mmCIF file of C-alpha atoms and ligand atoms in Angstrom:
data_model
loop_
_atom_site.group_PDB
_atom_site.id
_atom_site.type_symbol
_atom_site.label_atom_id
_atom_site.label_comp_id
_atom_site.label_asym_id
_atom_site.label_seq_id
_atom_site.Cartn_x
_atom_site.Cartn_y
_atom_site.Cartn_z
ATOM 1 C CA UNK A 283 22.952 9.386 1.291
ATOM 2 C CA UNK A 284 22.121 5.943 -0.268
ATOM 3 C CA UNK A 285 23.360 4.127 -3.366
ATOM 4 C CA UNK A 286 21.554 2.148 -6.256
ATOM 5 C CA UNK A 287 23.307 -0.174 -8.497
ATOM 6 C CA UNK A 288 23.463 1.151 -12.100
ATOM 7 C CA UNK A 289 23.243 -2.108 -13.341
ATOM 8 C CA UNK A 290 19.304 -2.574 -13.167
ATOM 9 C CA UNK A 291 17.944 -5.534 -15.069
ATOM 10 C CA UNK A 292 14.807 -5.235 -17.343
ATOM 11 C CA UNK A 293 13.325 -8.376 -16.125
ATOM 12 C CA UNK A 294 9.799 -8.713 -16.915
ATOM 13 C CA UNK A 295 7.045 -9.474 -14.322
ATOM 14 C CA UNK A 296 5.658 -13.065 -14.951
ATOM 15 C CA UNK A 297 4.218 -14.268 -11.581
ATOM 16 C CA UNK A 298 0.381 -14.808 -11.284
ATOM 17 C CA UNK A 299 -1.167 -11.626 -10.147
ATOM 18 C CA UNK A 300 -4.457 -10.392 -8.987
ATOM 19 C CA UNK A 301 -6.053 -8.463 -11.887
ATOM 20 C CA UNK A 302 -9.458 -6.830 -11.191
ATOM 21 C CA UNK A 303 -11.811 -6.176 -13.804
ATOM 22 C CA UNK A 304 -15.029 -3.897 -14.036
ATOM 23 C CA UNK A 305 -17.023 -3.721 -10.988
ATOM 24 C CA UNK A 306 -15.480 -3.898 -7.750
ATOM 25 C CA UNK A 307 -11.926 -3.969 -6.440
ATOM 26 C CA UNK A 308 -11.938 -7.172 -4.313
ATOM 27 C CA UNK A 309 -9.281 -9.978 -4.229
ATOM 28 C CA UNK A 310 -10.004 -13.284 -2.766
ATOM 29 C CA UNK A 311 -12.888 -15.530 -2.948
ATOM 30 C CA UNK A 312 -15.437 -12.949 -1.565
ATOM 31 C CA UNK A 313 -17.763 -11.507 -4.206
ATOM 32 C CA UNK A 314 -19.099 -8.032 -3.545
ATOM 33 C CA UNK A 315 -22.574 -6.776 -4.785
ATOM 34 C CA UNK A 316 -22.516 -9.765 -7.347
ATOM 35 C CA UNK A 317 -20.734 -7.870 -10.158
ATOM 36 C CA UNK A 318 -17.155 -8.863 -9.338
ATOM 37 C CA UNK A 319 -14.925 -9.984 -11.986
ATOM 38 C CA UNK A 320 -11.656 -11.404 -10.649
ATOM 39 C CA UNK A 321 -9.094 -12.490 -12.802
ATOM 40 C CA UNK A 322 -5.770 -14.213 -12.254
ATOM 41 C CA UNK A 323 -3.560 -13.767 -15.269
ATOM 42 C CA UNK A 324 0.103 -13.941 -16.373
ATOM 43 C CA UNK A 325 1.290 -10.537 -17.699
ATOM 44 C CA UNK A 326 2.650 -10.590 -21.053
ATOM 45 C CA UNK A 327 2.685 -7.167 -22.350
ATOM 46 C CA UNK A 328 4.733 -5.570 -19.771
ATOM 47 C CA UNK A 329 6.448 -2.416 -21.128
ATOM 48 C CA UNK A 330 10.115 -3.249 -22.426
ATOM 49 C CA UNK A 331 11.203 -0.649 -19.645
ATOM 50 C CA UNK A 332 13.879 1.727 -20.546
ATOM 51 C CA UNK A 333 15.752 1.660 -17.412
ATOM 52 C CA UNK A 334 17.379 4.765 -16.630
ATOM 53 C CA UNK A 335 19.934 5.035 -13.822
ATOM 54 C CA UNK A 336 18.284 6.115 -10.742
ATOM 55 C CA UNK A 337 19.789 8.986 -8.632
ATOM 56 C CA UNK A 338 22.599 7.966 -6.435
ATOM 57 C CA UNK A 339 22.231 11.045 -4.108
ATOM 58 C CA UNK A 340 18.983 11.618 -2.067
ATOM 59 C CA UNK A 341 17.808 12.123 1.286
ATOM 60 C CA UNK A 342 17.920 8.677 2.681
ATOM 61 C CA UNK A 343 15.617 7.011 5.237
ATOM 62 C CA UNK A 344 17.363 5.751 8.318
ATOM 63 C CA UNK A 345 19.088 2.090 8.019
ATOM 64 C CA UNK A 346 16.430 -0.543 8.409
ATOM 65 C CA UNK A 347 16.544 -2.231 11.844
ATOM 66 C CA UNK A 348 17.130 -5.875 11.801
ATOM 67 C CA UNK A 349 13.897 -7.956 10.993
ATOM 68 C CA UNK A 350 12.523 -10.061 13.628
ATOM 69 C CA UNK A 351 10.847 -12.353 10.916
ATOM 70 C CA UNK A 352 14.230 -13.777 10.263
ATOM 71 C CA UNK A 353 13.902 -15.724 13.561
ATOM 72 C CA UNK A 354 9.903 -16.015 13.642
ATOM 73 C CA UNK A 355 8.472 -18.526 11.254
ATOM 74 C CA UNK A 356 5.646 -17.382 9.472
ATOM 75 C CA UNK A 357 6.006 -13.659 10.310
ATOM 76 C CA UNK A 358 5.802 -11.117 7.550
ATOM 77 C CA UNK A 359 9.137 -9.542 6.759
ATOM 78 C CA UNK A 360 9.630 -5.875 7.771
ATOM 79 C CA UNK A 361 9.929 -5.130 4.134
ATOM 80 C CA UNK A 362 7.973 -6.914 1.638
ATOM 81 C CA UNK A 363 9.805 -8.140 -1.207
ATOM 82 C CA UNK A 364 8.619 -6.600 -4.369
ATOM 83 C CA UNK A 365 8.103 -9.846 -5.959
ATOM 84 C CA UNK A 366 5.654 -10.773 -2.971
ATOM 85 C CA UNK A 367 4.071 -7.413 -2.947
ATOM 86 C CA UNK A 368 0.164 -7.590 -3.718
ATOM 87 C CA UNK A 369 -0.887 -6.199 -7.017
ATOM 88 C CA UNK A 370 -4.513 -4.575 -7.553
ATOM 89 C CA UNK A 371 -5.364 -2.712 -10.479
ATOM 90 C CA UNK A 372 -8.058 -2.453 -13.327
ATOM 91 C CA UNK A 373 -5.470 -3.197 -15.950
ATOM 92 C CA UNK A 374 -5.824 -6.532 -18.002
ATOM 93 C CA UNK A 375 -2.450 -5.833 -19.674
ATOM 94 C CA UNK A 376 -0.129 -3.487 -18.172
ATOM 95 C CA UNK A 377 -0.009 -0.185 -20.039
ATOM 96 C CA UNK A 378 2.883 -0.321 -22.719
ATOM 97 C CA UNK A 379 4.473 2.931 -22.155
ATOM 98 C CA UNK A 380 6.583 4.588 -24.944
ATOM 99 C CA UNK A 381 9.150 6.214 -22.678
ATOM 100 C CA UNK A 382 9.954 8.458 -25.745
ATOM 101 C CA UNK A 383 6.838 10.176 -25.595
ATOM 102 C CA UNK A 384 5.904 9.762 -21.883
ATOM 103 C CA UNK A 385 5.264 12.831 -19.737
ATOM 104 C CA UNK A 386 4.021 13.862 -16.527
ATOM 105 C CA UNK A 387 1.750 16.844 -16.716
ATOM 106 C CA UNK A 388 0.516 19.046 -13.694
ATOM 107 C CA UNK A 389 -2.498 21.076 -14.672
ATOM 108 C CA UNK A 390 -6.016 21.847 -13.528
ATOM 109 C CA UNK A 391 -6.386 24.652 -11.202
ATOM 110 C CA UNK A 392 -2.802 26.001 -11.378
ATOM 111 C CA UNK A 393 -1.235 29.115 -12.454
ATOM 112 C CA UNK A 394 1.921 27.444 -13.735
ATOM 113 C CA UNK A 395 1.387 24.337 -16.077
ATOM 114 C CA UNK A 396 4.026 22.060 -15.571
ATOM 115 C CA UNK A 397 5.380 19.095 -17.862
ATOM 116 C CA UNK A 398 8.152 16.748 -16.945
ATOM 117 C CA UNK A 399 9.914 13.926 -18.822
ATOM 118 C CA UNK A 400 11.101 10.942 -16.868
ATOM 119 C CA UNK A 401 14.789 12.529 -16.876
ATOM 120 C CA UNK A 402 13.496 15.534 -15.709
ATOM 121 C CA UNK A 403 11.933 13.745 -12.790
ATOM 122 C CA UNK A 404 15.053 11.723 -12.279
ATOM 123 C CA UNK A 405 17.138 14.852 -11.874
ATOM 124 C CA UNK A 406 15.120 16.364 -8.996
ATOM 125 C CA UNK A 407 15.807 16.133 -5.219
ATOM 126 C CA UNK A 408 14.562 12.881 -3.802
ATOM 127 C CA UNK A 409 13.571 11.263 -0.590
ATOM 128 C CA UNK A 410 13.287 7.840 0.423
ATOM 129 C CA UNK A 411 10.087 7.117 2.219
ATOM 130 C CA UNK A 412 9.265 3.645 4.211
ATOM 131 C CA UNK A 413 5.530 3.383 3.919
ATOM 132 C CA UNK A 414 2.822 0.544 4.104
ATOM 133 C CA UNK A 415 0.231 0.637 1.560
ATOM 134 C CA UNK A 416 -2.976 -1.164 1.482
ATOM 135 C CA UNK A 417 -6.052 -1.926 -0.447
ATOM 136 C CA UNK A 418 -9.391 -0.904 0.656
ATOM 137 C CA UNK A 419 -10.528 -4.329 -0.472
ATOM 138 C CA UNK A 420 -8.386 -5.930 1.880
ATOM 139 C CA UNK A 421 -10.638 -8.221 4.128
ATOM 140 C CA UNK A 422 -9.872 -8.517 7.824
ATOM 141 C CA UNK A 423 -6.940 -10.699 7.832
ATOM 142 C CA UNK A 424 -6.310 -10.400 4.131
ATOM 143 C CA UNK A 425 -2.892 -9.975 2.367
ATOM 144 C CA UNK A 426 -3.616 -6.960 0.112
ATOM 145 C CA UNK A 427 -1.143 -4.959 2.174
ATOM 146 C CA UNK A 428 2.595 -4.527 1.961
ATOM 147 C CA UNK A 429 5.328 -2.413 3.272
ATOM 148 C CA UNK A 430 8.112 -0.939 0.860
ATOM 149 C CA UNK A 431 10.995 1.588 0.828
ATOM 150 C CA UNK A 432 10.134 4.118 -1.935
ATOM 151 C CA UNK A 433 12.092 6.698 -3.485
ATOM 152 C CA UNK A 434 10.607 9.680 -5.110
ATOM 153 C CA UNK A 435 10.136 13.358 -5.453
ATOM 154 C CA UNK A 436 8.065 15.153 -2.970
ATOM 155 C CA UNK A 437 4.725 15.921 -4.160
ATOM 156 C CA UNK A 438 4.414 18.929 -2.109
ATOM 157 C CA UNK A 439 7.438 20.601 -4.016
ATOM 158 C CA UNK A 440 6.144 19.629 -7.437
ATOM 159 C CA UNK A 441 2.626 21.172 -6.657
ATOM 160 C CA UNK A 442 4.474 24.343 -5.116
ATOM 161 C CA UNK A 443 6.075 24.944 -8.294
ATOM 162 C CA UNK A 444 2.651 24.728 -10.260
ATOM 163 C CA UNK A 445 1.222 27.803 -8.025
ATOM 164 C CA UNK A 446 -2.089 25.902 -7.085
ATOM 165 C CA UNK A 447 -5.217 28.307 -6.667
ATOM 166 C CA UNK A 448 -6.312 28.533 -3.236
ATOM 167 C CA UNK A 449 -9.892 27.158 -3.910
ATOM 168 C CA UNK A 450 -8.445 23.958 -4.967
ATOM 169 C CA UNK A 451 -9.343 21.111 -2.382
ATOM 170 C CA UNK A 452 -8.417 17.948 -4.434
ATOM 171 C CA UNK A 453 -5.360 16.232 -5.955
ATOM 172 C CA UNK A 454 -6.527 14.060 -8.871
ATOM 173 C CA UNK A 455 -4.011 11.607 -10.370
ATOM 174 C CA UNK A 456 -4.559 10.051 -13.666
ATOM 175 C CA UNK A 457 -2.727 7.217 -15.211
ATOM 176 C CA UNK A 458 -2.058 6.266 -19.020
ATOM 177 C CA UNK A 459 -4.961 3.898 -18.823
ATOM 178 C CA UNK A 460 -7.593 6.270 -17.596
ATOM 179 C CA UNK A 461 -7.564 5.207 -14.009
ATOM 180 C CA UNK A 462 -7.810 8.122 -11.483
ATOM 181 C CA UNK A 463 -7.659 8.692 -7.830
ATOM 182 C CA UNK A 464 -8.126 11.848 -5.759
ATOM 183 C CA UNK A 465 -7.444 12.983 -2.277
ATOM 184 C CA UNK A 466 -7.503 16.023 -0.286
ATOM 185 C CA UNK A 467 -5.197 18.964 -1.454
ATOM 186 C CA UNK A 468 -3.679 19.184 2.081
ATOM 187 C CA UNK A 469 -2.766 15.667 2.326
ATOM 188 C CA UNK A 470 0.094 16.237 -0.479
ATOM 189 C CA UNK A 471 1.537 18.639 2.233
ATOM 190 C CA UNK A 472 0.758 17.035 5.657
ATOM 191 C CA UNK A 473 2.719 13.905 5.006
ATOM 192 C CA UNK A 474 5.526 12.342 2.904
ATOM 193 C CA UNK A 475 3.624 12.000 -0.189
ATOM 194 C CA UNK A 476 5.886 11.187 -3.268
ATOM 195 C CA UNK A 477 5.892 10.810 -7.002
ATOM 196 C CA UNK A 478 7.725 7.537 -6.641
ATOM 197 C CA UNK A 479 10.183 6.224 -9.215
ATOM 198 C CA UNK A 480 11.606 3.366 -7.157
ATOM 199 C CA UNK A 481 10.481 0.505 -4.888
ATOM 200 C CA UNK A 482 12.885 -1.364 -2.675
ATOM 201 C CA UNK A 483 15.906 0.027 -4.380
ATOM 202 C CA UNK A 484 15.001 -0.587 -7.825
ATOM 203 C CA UNK A 485 13.193 1.151 -10.580
ATOM 204 C CA UNK A 486 9.352 0.481 -10.152
ATOM 205 C CA UNK A 487 8.397 -2.804 -11.777
ATOM 206 C CA UNK A 488 5.826 -2.579 -14.627
ATOM 207 C CA UNK A 489 3.207 -4.133 -12.345
ATOM 208 C CA UNK A 490 3.907 -1.465 -9.847
ATOM 209 C CA UNK A 491 3.553 1.404 -12.048
ATOM 210 C CA UNK A 492 6.726 2.076 -14.004
ATOM 211 C CA UNK A 493 7.871 4.761 -14.617
ATOM 212 C CA UNK A 494 6.213 6.848 -11.942
ATOM 213 C CA UNK A 495 3.504 6.411 -9.389
ATOM 214 C CA UNK A 496 1.982 8.001 -6.284
ATOM 215 C CA UNK A 497 2.533 6.908 -2.694
ATOM 216 C CA UNK A 498 0.769 8.749 -0.323
ATOM 217 C CA UNK A 499 1.046 7.518 3.413
ATOM 218 C CA UNK A 500 -2.117 6.763 5.178
ATOM 219 C CA UNK A 501 -4.481 6.654 2.070
ATOM 220 C CA UNK A 502 -5.957 3.397 0.478
ATOM 221 C CA UNK A 503 -4.563 2.824 -3.022
ATOM 222 C CA UNK A 504 -7.922 3.528 -4.758
ATOM 223 C CA UNK A 505 -7.620 7.138 -3.718
ATOM 224 C CA UNK A 506 -3.990 7.921 -4.007
ATOM 225 C CA UNK A 507 -1.613 5.060 -5.371
ATOM 226 C CA UNK A 508 -1.999 5.977 -8.928
ATOM 227 C CA UNK A 509 0.617 3.646 -11.055
ATOM 228 C CA UNK A 510 1.667 4.478 -14.700
ATOM 229 C CA UNK A 511 0.966 8.177 -13.629
ATOM 230 C CA UNK A 512 0.675 10.598 -16.383
ATOM 231 C CA UNK A 513 -1.163 13.526 -14.883
ATOM 232 C CA UNK A 514 -1.898 15.232 -11.657
ATOM 233 C CA UNK A 515 -4.801 17.711 -11.913
ATOM 234 C CA UNK A 516 -5.433 20.347 -8.958
ATOM 235 C CA UNK A 517 -9.195 20.446 -8.899
ATOM 236 C CA UNK A 518 -12.153 20.227 -6.546
ATOM 237 C CA UNK A 519 -14.167 17.236 -5.073
ATOM 238 C CA UNK A 520 -17.319 18.854 -6.265
ATOM 239 C CA UNK A 521 -15.874 19.009 -9.948
ATOM 240 C CA UNK A 522 -14.074 15.793 -10.663
ATOM 241 C CA UNK A 523 -14.352 12.187 -8.981
ATOM 242 C CA UNK A 524 -11.749 9.459 -8.960
ATOM 243 C CA UNK A 525 -12.505 6.069 -10.778
ATOM 244 C CA UNK A 526 -13.805 4.103 -7.940
ATOM 245 C CA UNK A 527 -15.824 7.191 -6.407
ATOM 246 C CA UNK A 528 -18.324 6.998 -8.995
ATOM 247 C CA UNK A 529 -18.692 3.172 -8.503
ATOM 248 C CA UNK A 530 -19.873 3.374 -4.852
ATOM 249 C CA UNK A 531 -16.601 3.728 -2.875
ATOM 250 C CA UNK A 532 -16.056 6.530 -0.423
ATOM 251 C CA UNK A 533 -14.517 9.773 -1.472
ATOM 252 C CA UNK A 534 -12.149 9.919 1.384
ATOM 253 C CA UNK A 535 -9.934 6.769 1.971
ATOM 254 C CA UNK A 536 -7.939 6.966 5.087
ATOM 255 C CA UNK A 537 -6.362 3.647 5.916
ATOM 256 C CA UNK A 538 -8.115 2.042 9.031
ATOM 257 C CA UNK A 539 -6.128 0.669 11.893
ATOM 258 C CA UNK A 540 -5.764 -3.254 11.241
ATOM 259 C CA UNK A 541 -4.009 -6.064 12.542
ATOM 260 C CA UNK A 542 -3.338 -9.690 11.146
ATOM 261 C CA UNK A 543 -2.374 -13.049 12.741
ATOM 262 C CA UNK A 544 0.271 -14.135 10.129
ATOM 263 C CA UNK A 545 1.642 -17.503 11.276
ATOM 264 C CA UNK A 546 -1.637 -19.543 11.717
ATOM 265 C CA UNK A 547 -4.489 -20.438 9.458
ATOM 266 C CA UNK A 548 -8.149 -20.989 10.271
ATOM 267 C CA UNK A 549 -8.662 -24.803 11.170
ATOM 268 C CA UNK A 550 -4.696 -25.380 11.183
ATOM 269 C CA UNK A 551 -3.424 -28.441 13.290
ATOM 270 C CA UNK A 552 -1.177 -27.236 16.001
ATOM 271 C CA UNK A 553 1.029 -29.203 18.513
ATOM 272 C CA UNK A 554 0.308 -28.669 22.214
ATOM 273 C CA UNK A 555 3.963 -27.393 22.614
ATOM 274 C CA UNK A 556 5.254 -23.721 23.182
ATOM 275 C CA UNK A 557 5.316 -21.548 20.146
ATOM 276 C CA UNK A 558 4.437 -17.938 19.429
ATOM 277 C CA UNK A 559 1.612 -16.218 17.755
ATOM 278 C CA UNK A 560 2.805 -13.541 15.370
ATOM 279 C CA UNK A 561 1.554 -11.000 12.814
ATOM 280 C CA UNK A 562 1.778 -7.511 11.552
ATOM 281 C CA UNK A 563 -0.435 -4.240 12.528
ATOM 282 C CA UNK A 564 -0.692 -1.056 10.639
ATOM 283 C CA UNK A 565 -2.244 2.541 11.013
ATOM 284 C CA UNK A 566 -0.236 4.544 8.500
ATOM 285 C CA UNK A 567 0.204 8.197 9.786
ATOM 286 C CA UNK A 568 -0.864 7.120 13.415
ATOM 287 C CA UNK A 569 1.600 4.297 14.036
ATOM 288 C CA UNK A 570 0.926 1.256 16.244
ATOM 289 C CA UNK A 571 1.419 1.522 20.054
ATOM 290 C CA UNK A 572 -0.191 -1.631 21.308
ATOM 291 C CA UNK A 573 -1.178 -4.992 19.892
ATOM 292 C CA UNK A 574 -3.305 -7.585 22.199
ATOM 293 C CA UNK A 575 -4.071 -11.096 21.728
ATOM 294 C CA UNK A 576 -6.786 -13.206 23.336
ATOM 295 C CA UNK A 577 -7.184 -16.932 23.602
ATOM 296 C CA UNK A 578 -10.676 -18.237 23.615
ATOM 297 C CA UNK A 579 -12.474 -15.723 25.782
ATOM 298 C CA UNK A 580 -9.639 -15.280 28.014
ATOM 299 C CA UNK A 581 -8.087 -11.911 28.910
ATOM 300 C CA UNK A 582 -6.069 -9.780 26.330
ATOM 301 C CA UNK A 583 -2.562 -10.078 26.661
ATOM 302 C CA UNK A 584 -0.140 -7.596 25.356
ATOM 303 C CA UNK A 585 2.164 -8.762 22.450
ATOM 304 C CA UNK A 586 5.712 -7.812 22.007
ATOM 305 C CA UNK A 587 6.162 -5.163 19.307
ATOM 306 C CA UNK A 588 8.663 -5.122 16.659
ATOM 307 C CA UNK A 589 10.646 -2.297 15.634
ATOM 308 C CA UNK A 590 8.606 0.611 14.273
ATOM 309 C CA UNK A 591 10.398 1.921 11.221
ATOM 310 C CA UNK A 592 8.031 5.021 11.320
ATOM 311 C CA UNK A 593 4.337 5.669 11.829
ATOM 312 C CA UNK A 594 3.478 4.994 8.536
ATOM 313 C CA UNK A 595 4.936 1.556 8.306
ATOM 314 C CA UNK A 596 3.413 -1.707 9.717
ATOM 315 C CA UNK A 597 4.653 -2.987 12.832
ATOM 316 C CA UNK A 598 5.323 -6.809 13.833
ATOM 317 C CA UNK A 599 4.162 -8.292 16.792
ATOM 318 C CA UNK A 600 4.469 -11.656 18.668
ATOM 319 C CA UNK A 601 3.392 -13.412 21.845
ATOM 320 C CA UNK A 602 4.608 -16.490 23.530
ATOM 321 C CA UNK A 603 1.814 -19.289 23.508
ATOM 322 C CA UNK A 604 1.697 -22.748 25.008
ATOM 323 C CA UNK A 605 -1.633 -24.037 23.606
ATOM 324 C CA UNK A 606 -3.764 -26.523 25.483
ATOM 325 C CA UNK A 607 -5.430 -29.320 23.377
ATOM 326 C CA UNK A 608 -8.962 -28.575 21.931
ATOM 327 C CA UNK A 609 -10.219 -26.094 19.274
ATOM 328 C CA UNK A 610 -8.631 -22.713 20.480
ATOM 329 C CA UNK A 611 -9.812 -19.188 18.969
ATOM 330 C CA UNK A 612 -7.017 -16.627 18.601
ATOM 331 C CA UNK A 613 -8.118 -13.056 18.349
ATOM 332 C CA UNK A 614 -6.009 -9.888 17.807
ATOM 333 C CA UNK A 615 -6.573 -6.275 17.942
ATOM 334 C CA UNK A 616 -4.221 -3.201 17.725
ATOM 335 C CA UNK A 617 -4.249 0.218 19.028
ATOM 336 C CA UNK A 618 -2.929 3.090 17.214
ATOM 337 C CA UNK A 619 -0.955 6.321 18.069
ATOM 338 C CA UNK A 620 -4.093 8.357 18.431
ATOM 339 C CA UNK A 621 -5.239 6.028 21.237
ATOM 340 C CA UNK A 622 -7.868 4.394 19.169
ATOM 341 C CA UNK A 623 -8.285 0.464 19.538
ATOM 342 C CA UNK A 624 -9.870 -1.409 16.653
ATOM 343 C CA UNK A 625 -13.473 -2.116 17.014
ATOM 344 C CA UNK A 626 -14.886 -5.600 17.213
ATOM 345 C CA UNK A 627 -17.750 -4.512 14.856
ATOM 346 C CA UNK A 628 -17.430 -6.133 11.549
ATOM 347 C CA UNK A 629 -17.681 -3.825 8.367
ATOM 348 C CA UNK A 630 -17.582 -4.999 4.849
ATOM 349 C CA UNK A 631 -14.742 -3.494 2.446
ATOM 350 C CA UNK A 632 -17.272 -1.394 0.741
ATOM 351 C CA UNK A 633 -17.306 1.654 0.869
ATOM 352 C CA UNK A 634 -14.172 2.607 2.999
ATOM 353 C CA UNK A 635 -12.515 -0.571 4.225
ATOM 354 C CA UNK A 636 -13.250 -3.587 6.429
ATOM 355 C CA UNK A 637 -13.364 -3.223 10.474
ATOM 356 C CA UNK A 638 -13.374 -5.986 12.846
ATOM 357 C CA UNK A 639 -10.930 -8.306 14.758
ATOM 358 C CA UNK A 640 -8.935 -11.024 12.820
ATOM 359 C CA UNK A 641 -9.865 -14.090 14.673
ATOM 360 C CA UNK A 642 -9.337 -17.830 13.744
ATOM 361 C CA UNK A 643 -9.645 -21.085 15.436
ATOM 362 C CA UNK A 644 -6.814 -23.796 15.420
ATOM 363 C CA UNK A 645 -7.098 -27.452 16.292
ATOM 364 C CA UNK A 646 -4.350 -28.158 18.959
ATOM 365 C CA UNK A 647 -3.670 -31.882 19.387
HETATM 366 N N1 MTE B 298 -3.383 3.065 -12.799
HETATM 367 C C1 MTE B 298 -3.607 2.352 -11.838
HETATM 368 N N2 MTE B 298 -3.357 2.586 -10.641
HETATM 369 C C2 MTE B 298 -3.589 2.138 -9.637
HETATM 370 C C3 MTE B 298 -4.842 1.170 -9.606
HETATM 371 C C4 MTE B 298 -5.429 1.053 -10.934
HETATM 372 O O1 MTE B 298 -6.429 0.205 -11.101
HETATM 373 N N3 MTE B 298 -4.776 1.734 -11.957
HETATM 374 N N4 MTE B 298 -5.418 0.591 -8.511
HETATM 375 C C5 MTE B 298 -5.067 1.326 -7.298
HETATM 376 C C6 MTE B 298 -5.333 0.484 -6.090
HETATM 377 S S1 MTE B 298 -6.859 0.109 -5.754
HETATM 378 C C7 MTE B 298 -4.437 -0.037 -5.214
HETATM 379 S S2 MTE B 298 -4.929 -0.880 -3.807
HETATM 380 C C8 MTE B 298 -3.018 0.299 -5.361
HETATM 381 C C9 MTE B 298 -2.219 -1.043 -5.404
HETATM 382 O O2 MTE B 298 -0.865 -0.848 -5.628
HETATM 383 P P1 MTE B 298 0.097 -2.236 -6.163
HETATM 384 O O3 MTE B 298 -0.519 -3.096 -7.161
HETATM 385 O O4 MTE B 298 1.453 -1.624 -6.485
HETATM 386 O O5 MTE B 298 0.259 -2.967 -4.765
HETATM 387 O O6 MTE B 298 -2.665 0.789 -6.717
HETATM 388 C C10 MTE B 298 -3.614 1.879 -7.126
HETATM 389 N N5 MTE B 298 -3.187 2.466 -8.456
HETATM 390 MO MO1 MO B 299 -7.072 -0.898 -3.649
#
């Protein structure tokens, strides 16, 4: 069993964040379809969160292994600090939630309609889930992905209480600001999907969905990770569609197998002396079994793999490298637990996630 501090501050998010407006969920400089509006803004209207005490008794995840990033410069940490965790949503202003009236409703094709207050949710049995979540708009090599330790109520237990009807095939989650995301009904039961109340040992920040959000391992955020959650509707794909589905994105959003070079940037100057190439790879629900690195058109070399917390989390990797002078291309590819190796074939983020190898050229002098 784990423990949380009772003394939770109500610090407000103030860092610059990615905010995405009408059109396409894409961050970075790439515009998609010509109707992208990307906004960087300072959050000012975050809910003055009513920070309740988190449960002190729950089913803990295993202790975290020691983090190789401590000794490898530029490698992503095993757990992404909340302040560094990417943010993607359609909200110009973080919903200002009145905790006196906030409720979570489970409705739709259920025999038993359910309603929960925040305190009622906090009183339910909870599990800790280590899980990498990612955005479908993440370009190859991009940073719209992060790994966190979440705490929440098992979605399967809540849904079971609602007595879903057998012809339902979709769980559609809705937020206080009208965003919605739907995924196959069975995915509420075949993985550790949770109604999350905490991230990295603290109540969710306003930016990341306070008071509660969904976390569903293996599914992109746009079909699953609803923040500022207010309603879970049991329905059918042929009856209701999530926010992005009517805007050209794929109905199903399983996270693709990805790998990324963390410690070198395109065009970077590199000294011709022994160093390491390092990064992360992820294939939530399948896990990472192999990462290979290639210099120029040389042979693929197996990288050392860092600890795998579980199959839902990313895995760090690194390999020794003694660069020789000139322009050197570094390429990485990962293989997941199903035996699938990332394809070299490049696909755009729309409609269901980018493919291709992360590859960049550095200038060795
Ligand atoms: N209410 C709400 N929840 C949302 C979204 C949104 O626009 N509104 N975007 C989703 C998308 S596309 C992603 S990738 C994740 C990102 O979660 P994060 O901002 O906590 O990293 O949130 C999901 N949940
Ligand atoms: Mo996303």
